CSV table of C-alpha atoms and ligand atoms in Angstrom, one decimal:
chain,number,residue,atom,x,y,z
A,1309,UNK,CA,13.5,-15.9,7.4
A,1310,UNK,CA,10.6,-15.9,10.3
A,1311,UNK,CA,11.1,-12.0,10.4
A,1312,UNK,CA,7.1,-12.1,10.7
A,1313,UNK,CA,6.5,-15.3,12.6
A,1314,UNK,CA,3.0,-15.5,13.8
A,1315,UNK,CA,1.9,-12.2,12.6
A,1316,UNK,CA,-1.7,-12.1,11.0
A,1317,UNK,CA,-1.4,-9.8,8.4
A,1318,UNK,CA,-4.0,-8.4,5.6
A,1319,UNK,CA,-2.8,-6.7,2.5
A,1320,UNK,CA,-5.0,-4.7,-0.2
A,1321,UNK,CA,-4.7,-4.5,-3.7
A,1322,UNK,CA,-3.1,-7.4,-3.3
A,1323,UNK,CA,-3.9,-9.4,-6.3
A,1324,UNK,CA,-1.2,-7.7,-8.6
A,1325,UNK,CA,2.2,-5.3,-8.1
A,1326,UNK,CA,4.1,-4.2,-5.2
A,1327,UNK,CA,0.9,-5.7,-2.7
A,1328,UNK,CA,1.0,-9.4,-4.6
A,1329,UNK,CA,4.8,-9.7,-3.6
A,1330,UNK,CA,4.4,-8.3,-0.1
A,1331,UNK,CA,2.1,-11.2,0.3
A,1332,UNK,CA,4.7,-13.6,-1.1
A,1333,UNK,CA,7.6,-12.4,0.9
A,1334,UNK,CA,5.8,-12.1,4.4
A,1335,UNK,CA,4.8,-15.6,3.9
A,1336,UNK,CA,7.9,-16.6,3.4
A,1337,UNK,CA,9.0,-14.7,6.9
A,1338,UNK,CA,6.4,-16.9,8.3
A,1339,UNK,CA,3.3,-14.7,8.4
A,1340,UNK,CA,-0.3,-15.5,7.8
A,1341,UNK,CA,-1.5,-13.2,4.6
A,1342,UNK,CA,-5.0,-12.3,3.9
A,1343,UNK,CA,-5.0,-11.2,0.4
A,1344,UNK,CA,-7.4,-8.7,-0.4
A,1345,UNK,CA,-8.7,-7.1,-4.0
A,1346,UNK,CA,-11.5,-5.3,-5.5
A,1347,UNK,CA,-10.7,-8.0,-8.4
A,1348,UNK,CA,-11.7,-11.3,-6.1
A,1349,UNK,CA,-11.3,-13.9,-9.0
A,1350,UNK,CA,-7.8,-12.4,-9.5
A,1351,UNK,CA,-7.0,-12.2,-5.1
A,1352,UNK,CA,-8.0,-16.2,-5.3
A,1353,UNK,CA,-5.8,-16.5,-7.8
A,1354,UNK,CA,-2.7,-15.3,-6.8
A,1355,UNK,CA,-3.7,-16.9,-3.3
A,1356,UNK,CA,-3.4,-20.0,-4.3
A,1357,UNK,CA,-0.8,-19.6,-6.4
A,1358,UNK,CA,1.5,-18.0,-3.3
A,1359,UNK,CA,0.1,-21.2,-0.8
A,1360,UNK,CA,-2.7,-23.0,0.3
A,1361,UNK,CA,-3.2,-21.4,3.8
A,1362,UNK,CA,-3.4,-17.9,1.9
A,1363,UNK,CA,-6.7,-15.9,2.4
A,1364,UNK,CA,-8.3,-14.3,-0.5
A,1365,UNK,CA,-11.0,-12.1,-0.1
A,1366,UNK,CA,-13.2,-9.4,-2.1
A,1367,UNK,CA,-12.3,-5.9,-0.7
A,1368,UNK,CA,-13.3,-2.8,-1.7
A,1369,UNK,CA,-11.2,-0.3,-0.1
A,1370,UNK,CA,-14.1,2.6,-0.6
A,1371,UNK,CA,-16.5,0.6,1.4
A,1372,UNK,CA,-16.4,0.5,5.3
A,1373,UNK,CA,-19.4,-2.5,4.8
A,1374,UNK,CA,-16.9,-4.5,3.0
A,1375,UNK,CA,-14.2,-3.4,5.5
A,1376,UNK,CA,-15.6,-4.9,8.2
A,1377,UNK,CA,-16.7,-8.0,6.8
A,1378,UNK,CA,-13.0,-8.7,5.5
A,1379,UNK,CA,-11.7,-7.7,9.0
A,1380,UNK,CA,-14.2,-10.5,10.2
A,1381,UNK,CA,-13.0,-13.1,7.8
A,1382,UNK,CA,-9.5,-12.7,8.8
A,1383,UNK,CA,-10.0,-12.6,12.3
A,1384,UNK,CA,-12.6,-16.1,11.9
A,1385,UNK,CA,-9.8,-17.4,10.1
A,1386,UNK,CA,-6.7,-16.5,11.6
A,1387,UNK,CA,-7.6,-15.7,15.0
A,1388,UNK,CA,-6.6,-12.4,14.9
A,1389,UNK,CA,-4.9,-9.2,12.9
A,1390,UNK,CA,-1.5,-7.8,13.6
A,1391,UNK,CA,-0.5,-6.0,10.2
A,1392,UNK,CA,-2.5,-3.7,7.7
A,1393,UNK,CA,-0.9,-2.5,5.0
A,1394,UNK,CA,-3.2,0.0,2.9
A,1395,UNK,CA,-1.8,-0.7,-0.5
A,1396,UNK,CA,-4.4,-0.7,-3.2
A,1397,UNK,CA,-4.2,2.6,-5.2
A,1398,UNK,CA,-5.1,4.4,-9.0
A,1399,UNK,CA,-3.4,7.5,-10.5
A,1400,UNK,CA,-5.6,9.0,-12.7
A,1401,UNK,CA,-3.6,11.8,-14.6
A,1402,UNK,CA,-4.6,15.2,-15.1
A,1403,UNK,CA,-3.8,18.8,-14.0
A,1404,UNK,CA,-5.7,20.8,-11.7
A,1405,UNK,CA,-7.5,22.1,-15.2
A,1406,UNK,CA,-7.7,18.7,-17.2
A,1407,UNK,CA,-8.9,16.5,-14.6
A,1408,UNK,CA,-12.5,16.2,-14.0
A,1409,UNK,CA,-14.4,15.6,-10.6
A,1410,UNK,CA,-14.7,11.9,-11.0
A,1411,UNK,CA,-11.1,11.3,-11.4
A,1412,UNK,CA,-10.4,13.5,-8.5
A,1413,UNK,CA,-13.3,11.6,-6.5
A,1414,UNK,CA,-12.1,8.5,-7.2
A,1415,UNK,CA,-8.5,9.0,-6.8
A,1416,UNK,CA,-9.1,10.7,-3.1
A,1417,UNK,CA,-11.4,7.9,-2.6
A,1418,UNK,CA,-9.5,4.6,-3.2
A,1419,UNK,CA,-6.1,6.2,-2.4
A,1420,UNK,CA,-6.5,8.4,0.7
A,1421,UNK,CA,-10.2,7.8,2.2
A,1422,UNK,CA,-9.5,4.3,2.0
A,1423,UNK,CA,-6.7,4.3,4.8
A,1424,UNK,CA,-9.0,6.1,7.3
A,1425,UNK,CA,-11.8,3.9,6.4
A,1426,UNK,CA,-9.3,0.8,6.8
A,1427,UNK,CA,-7.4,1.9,10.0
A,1428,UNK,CA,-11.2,3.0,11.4
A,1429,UNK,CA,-12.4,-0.6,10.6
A,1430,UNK,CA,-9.1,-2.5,11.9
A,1431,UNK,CA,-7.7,-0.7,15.1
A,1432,UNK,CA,-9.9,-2.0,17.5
A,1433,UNK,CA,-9.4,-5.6,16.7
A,1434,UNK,CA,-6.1,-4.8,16.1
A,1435,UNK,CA,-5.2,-3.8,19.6
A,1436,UNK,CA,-6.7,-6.9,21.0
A,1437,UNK,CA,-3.8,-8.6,19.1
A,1438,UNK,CA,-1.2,-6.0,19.8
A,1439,UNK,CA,1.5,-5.6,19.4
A,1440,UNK,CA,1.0,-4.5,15.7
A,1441,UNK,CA,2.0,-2.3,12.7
A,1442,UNK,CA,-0.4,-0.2,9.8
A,1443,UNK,CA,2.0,0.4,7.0
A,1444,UNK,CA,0.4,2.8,4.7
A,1445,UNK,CA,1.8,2.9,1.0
A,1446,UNK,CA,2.0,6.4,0.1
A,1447,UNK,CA,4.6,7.6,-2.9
A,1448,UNK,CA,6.9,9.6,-3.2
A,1449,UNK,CA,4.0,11.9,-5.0
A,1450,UNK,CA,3.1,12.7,-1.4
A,1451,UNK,CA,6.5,14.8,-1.2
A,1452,UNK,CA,7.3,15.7,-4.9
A,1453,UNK,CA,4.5,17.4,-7.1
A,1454,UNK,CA,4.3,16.3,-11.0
A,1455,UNK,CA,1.8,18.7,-13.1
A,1456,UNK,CA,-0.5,16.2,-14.8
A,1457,UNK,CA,-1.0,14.4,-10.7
A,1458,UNK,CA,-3.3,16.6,-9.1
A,1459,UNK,CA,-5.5,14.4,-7.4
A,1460,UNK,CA,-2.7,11.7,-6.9
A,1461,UNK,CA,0.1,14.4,-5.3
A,1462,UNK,CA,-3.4,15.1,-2.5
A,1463,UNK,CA,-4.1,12.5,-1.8
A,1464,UNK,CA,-0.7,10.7,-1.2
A,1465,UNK,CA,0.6,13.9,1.2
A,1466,UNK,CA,-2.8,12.9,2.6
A,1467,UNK,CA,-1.6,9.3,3.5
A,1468,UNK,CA,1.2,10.8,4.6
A,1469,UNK,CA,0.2,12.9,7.4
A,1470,UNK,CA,-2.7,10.8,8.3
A,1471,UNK,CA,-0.2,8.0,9.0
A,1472,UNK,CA,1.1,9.9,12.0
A,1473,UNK,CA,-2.4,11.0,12.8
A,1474,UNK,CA,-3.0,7.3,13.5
A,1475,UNK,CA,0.3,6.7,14.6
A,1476,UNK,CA,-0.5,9.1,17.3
A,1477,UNK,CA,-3.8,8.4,18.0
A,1478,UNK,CA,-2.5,4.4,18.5
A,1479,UNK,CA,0.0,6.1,20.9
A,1480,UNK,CA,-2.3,7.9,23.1
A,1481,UNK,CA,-4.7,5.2,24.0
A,1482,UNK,CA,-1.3,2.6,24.6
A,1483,UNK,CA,-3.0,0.0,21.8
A,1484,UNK,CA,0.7,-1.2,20.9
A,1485,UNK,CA,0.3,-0.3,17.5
A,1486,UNK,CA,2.1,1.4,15.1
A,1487,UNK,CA,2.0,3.2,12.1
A,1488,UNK,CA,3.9,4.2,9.4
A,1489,UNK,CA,4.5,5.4,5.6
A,1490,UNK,CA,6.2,4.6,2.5
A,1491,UNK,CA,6.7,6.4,-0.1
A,1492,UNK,CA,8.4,4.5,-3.8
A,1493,UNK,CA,9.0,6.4,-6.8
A,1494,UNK,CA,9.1,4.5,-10.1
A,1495,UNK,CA,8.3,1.1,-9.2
A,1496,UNK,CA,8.2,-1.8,-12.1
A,1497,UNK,CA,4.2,-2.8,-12.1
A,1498,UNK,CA,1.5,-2.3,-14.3
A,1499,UNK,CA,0.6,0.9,-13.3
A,1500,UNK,CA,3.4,2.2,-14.8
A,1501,UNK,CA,2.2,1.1,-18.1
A,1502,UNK,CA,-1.3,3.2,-17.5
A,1503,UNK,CA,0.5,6.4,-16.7
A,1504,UNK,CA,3.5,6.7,-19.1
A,1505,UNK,CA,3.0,7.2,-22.5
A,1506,UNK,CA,5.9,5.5,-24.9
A,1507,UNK,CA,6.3,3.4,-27.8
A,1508,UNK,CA,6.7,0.2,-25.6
A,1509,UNK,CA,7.3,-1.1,-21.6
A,1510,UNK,CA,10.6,-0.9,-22.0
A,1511,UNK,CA,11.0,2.3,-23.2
A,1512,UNK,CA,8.5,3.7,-20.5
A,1513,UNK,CA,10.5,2.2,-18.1
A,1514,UNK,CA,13.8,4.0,-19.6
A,1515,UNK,CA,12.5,6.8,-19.8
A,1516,UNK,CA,11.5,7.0,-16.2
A,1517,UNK,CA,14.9,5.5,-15.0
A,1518,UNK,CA,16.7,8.3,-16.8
A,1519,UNK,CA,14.9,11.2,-13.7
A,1520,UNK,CA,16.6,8.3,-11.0
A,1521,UNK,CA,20.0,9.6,-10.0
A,1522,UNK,CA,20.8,5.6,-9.2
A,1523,UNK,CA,20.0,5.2,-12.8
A,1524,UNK,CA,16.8,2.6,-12.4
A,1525,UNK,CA,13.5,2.2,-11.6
A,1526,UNK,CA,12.5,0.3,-8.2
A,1527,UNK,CA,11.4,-3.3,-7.9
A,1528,UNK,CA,8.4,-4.5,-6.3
A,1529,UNK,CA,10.9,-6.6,-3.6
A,1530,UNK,CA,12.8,-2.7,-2.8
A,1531,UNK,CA,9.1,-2.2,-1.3
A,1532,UNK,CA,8.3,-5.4,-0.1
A,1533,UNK,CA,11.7,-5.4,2.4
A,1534,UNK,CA,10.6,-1.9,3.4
A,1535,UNK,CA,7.2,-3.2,4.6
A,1536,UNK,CA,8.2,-6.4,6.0
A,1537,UNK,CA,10.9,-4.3,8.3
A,1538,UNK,CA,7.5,-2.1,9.4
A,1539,UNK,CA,5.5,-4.8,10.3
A,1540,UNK,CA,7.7,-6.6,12.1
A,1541,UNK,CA,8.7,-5.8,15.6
A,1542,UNK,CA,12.4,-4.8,14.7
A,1543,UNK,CA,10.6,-1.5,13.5
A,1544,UNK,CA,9.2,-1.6,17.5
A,1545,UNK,CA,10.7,1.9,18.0
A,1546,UNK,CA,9.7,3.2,14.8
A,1547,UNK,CA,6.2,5.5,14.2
A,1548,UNK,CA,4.4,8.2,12.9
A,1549,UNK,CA,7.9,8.1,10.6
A,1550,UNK,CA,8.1,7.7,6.7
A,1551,UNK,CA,10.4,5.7,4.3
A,1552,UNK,CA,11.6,7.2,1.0
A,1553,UNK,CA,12.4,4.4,-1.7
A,1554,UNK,CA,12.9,6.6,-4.5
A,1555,UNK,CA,17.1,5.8,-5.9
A,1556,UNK,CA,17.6,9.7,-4.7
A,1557,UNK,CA,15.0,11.2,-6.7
A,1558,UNK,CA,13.9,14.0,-3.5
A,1559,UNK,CA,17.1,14.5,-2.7
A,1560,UNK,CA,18.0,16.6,-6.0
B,270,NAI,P1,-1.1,-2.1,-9.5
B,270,NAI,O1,-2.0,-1.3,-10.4
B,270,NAI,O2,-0.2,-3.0,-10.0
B,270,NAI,O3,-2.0,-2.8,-8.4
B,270,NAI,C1,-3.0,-2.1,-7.7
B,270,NAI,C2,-4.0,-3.1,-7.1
B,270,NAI,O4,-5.0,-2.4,-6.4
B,270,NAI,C3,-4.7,-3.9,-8.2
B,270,NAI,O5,-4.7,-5.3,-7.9
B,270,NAI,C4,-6.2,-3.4,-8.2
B,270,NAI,O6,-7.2,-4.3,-8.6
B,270,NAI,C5,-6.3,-2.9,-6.8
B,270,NAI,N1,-7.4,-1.9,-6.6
B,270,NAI,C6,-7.7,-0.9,-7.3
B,270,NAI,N2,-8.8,-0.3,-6.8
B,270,NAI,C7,-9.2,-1.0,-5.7
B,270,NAI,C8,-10.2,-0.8,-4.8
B,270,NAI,N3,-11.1,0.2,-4.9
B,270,NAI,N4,-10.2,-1.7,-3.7
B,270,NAI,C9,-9.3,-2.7,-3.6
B,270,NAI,N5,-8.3,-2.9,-4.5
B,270,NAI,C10,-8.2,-2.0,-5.5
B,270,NAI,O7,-0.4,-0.9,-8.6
B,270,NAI,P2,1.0,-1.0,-7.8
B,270,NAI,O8,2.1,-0.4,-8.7
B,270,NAI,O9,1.3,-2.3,-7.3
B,270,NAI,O10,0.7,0.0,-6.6
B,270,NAI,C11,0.4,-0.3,-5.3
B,270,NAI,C12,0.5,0.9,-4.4
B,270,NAI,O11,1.8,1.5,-4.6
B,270,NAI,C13,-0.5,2.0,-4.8
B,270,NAI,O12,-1.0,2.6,-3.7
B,270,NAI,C14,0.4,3.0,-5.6
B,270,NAI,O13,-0.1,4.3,-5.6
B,270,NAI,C15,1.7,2.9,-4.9
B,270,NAI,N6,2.8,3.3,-5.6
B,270,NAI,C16,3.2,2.7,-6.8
B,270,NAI,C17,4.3,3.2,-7.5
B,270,NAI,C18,4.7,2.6,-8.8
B,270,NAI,O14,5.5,3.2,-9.5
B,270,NAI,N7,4.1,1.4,-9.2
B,270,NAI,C19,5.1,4.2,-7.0
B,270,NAI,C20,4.7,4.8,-5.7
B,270,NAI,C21,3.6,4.3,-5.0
């Protein structure tokens, strides 16, 4: 408890998934959450339904317009921004030869371009509330290539090394703010049931447990502890450094 005390943070793609309960657990370390979502009908929701002084607010991730003014919103709210974590994401299947230029566009757009947009947008108010983390949700995608993920294996090994890009840069111009990637394999959210094709959720979720050497598929809390230990300060020492959360899978 109170791992986050104080800290300001903004999530996107909150509304659903792995961001919805990272919003629910760093309240409950005693942070203020801003939850952000293309889908703004479904960010009030779960807003409300987390607490009543949780933030909702429409974000695109592919707009640097609607960047700003969510970055505003917070900080006339809450005073402030000490946490970003880049969430929101797609996979659009499809191999290098099956997939067409919008699904590459889109995929490089709301997976990878978004984090530069998002850390371009936030660093400079976030240094006037320093100290303070970016934790950028990569996959483990970024480190392991599937055929049929083309546009989704480029643009998470983009997250990945434009983390310590910006983990860097924060370094070199002292703003007392970090930044760092995660990287899940199979974690139980609906975008598993987009992506896997089986007879029913539970035997898409099998069948993806069965490549796990621990035997199971990831929750959305097995993220959520990762992100809440990068955003707080007992991570202080801690950037420009990934976390794998993938039961083994990279180490075969
Ligand atoms: P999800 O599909 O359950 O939730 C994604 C959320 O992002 C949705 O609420 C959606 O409305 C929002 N979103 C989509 N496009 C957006 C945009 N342009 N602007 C703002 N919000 C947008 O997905 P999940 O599983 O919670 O994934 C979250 C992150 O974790 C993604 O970056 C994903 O790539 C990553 N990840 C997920 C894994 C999994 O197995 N579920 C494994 C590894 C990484």
């Amino acid at each position: 408890m109170n791992r986050l005390d104080g800290k300001i943070c903004l999530i996107t793609g909150a509304a659903r998934g792995i961001g919805r309960c990272c919003a629910e657990m760093m309240v409950s370390e005693g942070a203020k959450v801003a939850i952000s979502d293309i889908d703004d009908i479904a960010a009030r929701k779960a807003a409300s339904e987390i607490g009543n002084d949780v933030l909702a607010l429409q974000l695109d991730v592919t707009s640097l317009e609607q960047w700003k003014a969510a970055i505003l919103g917070v900080c006339a709210d809450f005073g402030g921004l000490n946490v970003l974590v880049n969430n929101a994401g797609i996979i659009v299947p499809g191999s290098v030869e099956s997939l067409d230029e919008d699904g590459w566009d889109r995929t490089i757009d709301i997976d990878l371009k978004s984090v530069f947009l998002g850390s371009k947008a936030a660093l400079p108010i976030m240094a006037h509330s320093a100290p303070g983390a970016i934790v950028n949700i990569s996959s483990i995608s970024a480190m392991v290539a599937g055929h049929n993920m083309a546009a989704y294996n480029a643009a998470k090994a983009g997250v990945h090394l434009l983390s310590k890009s910006i983990a860097l840069h924060a370094a070199r111009k002292g703003y007392g703010i970090r930044c760092n990637s995660v990287h899940p394999a199979f974690i139980d959210t609906g975008m598993i049931d987009e992506v896997v094709r089986a007879d029913s959720p539970r035997q898409a979720r099998q069948k993806l447990a069965k490549q796990v050497p621990i035997g199971k598929i990831g929750t959305v809390e097995d993220v959520a502890w990762a992100v809440i230990y990068l955003a707080s300060d007992e991570s202080g020492f801690m950037t420009g450094a990934e976390l794998k959360l993938d039961g083994g899978l990279s180490a075969m």
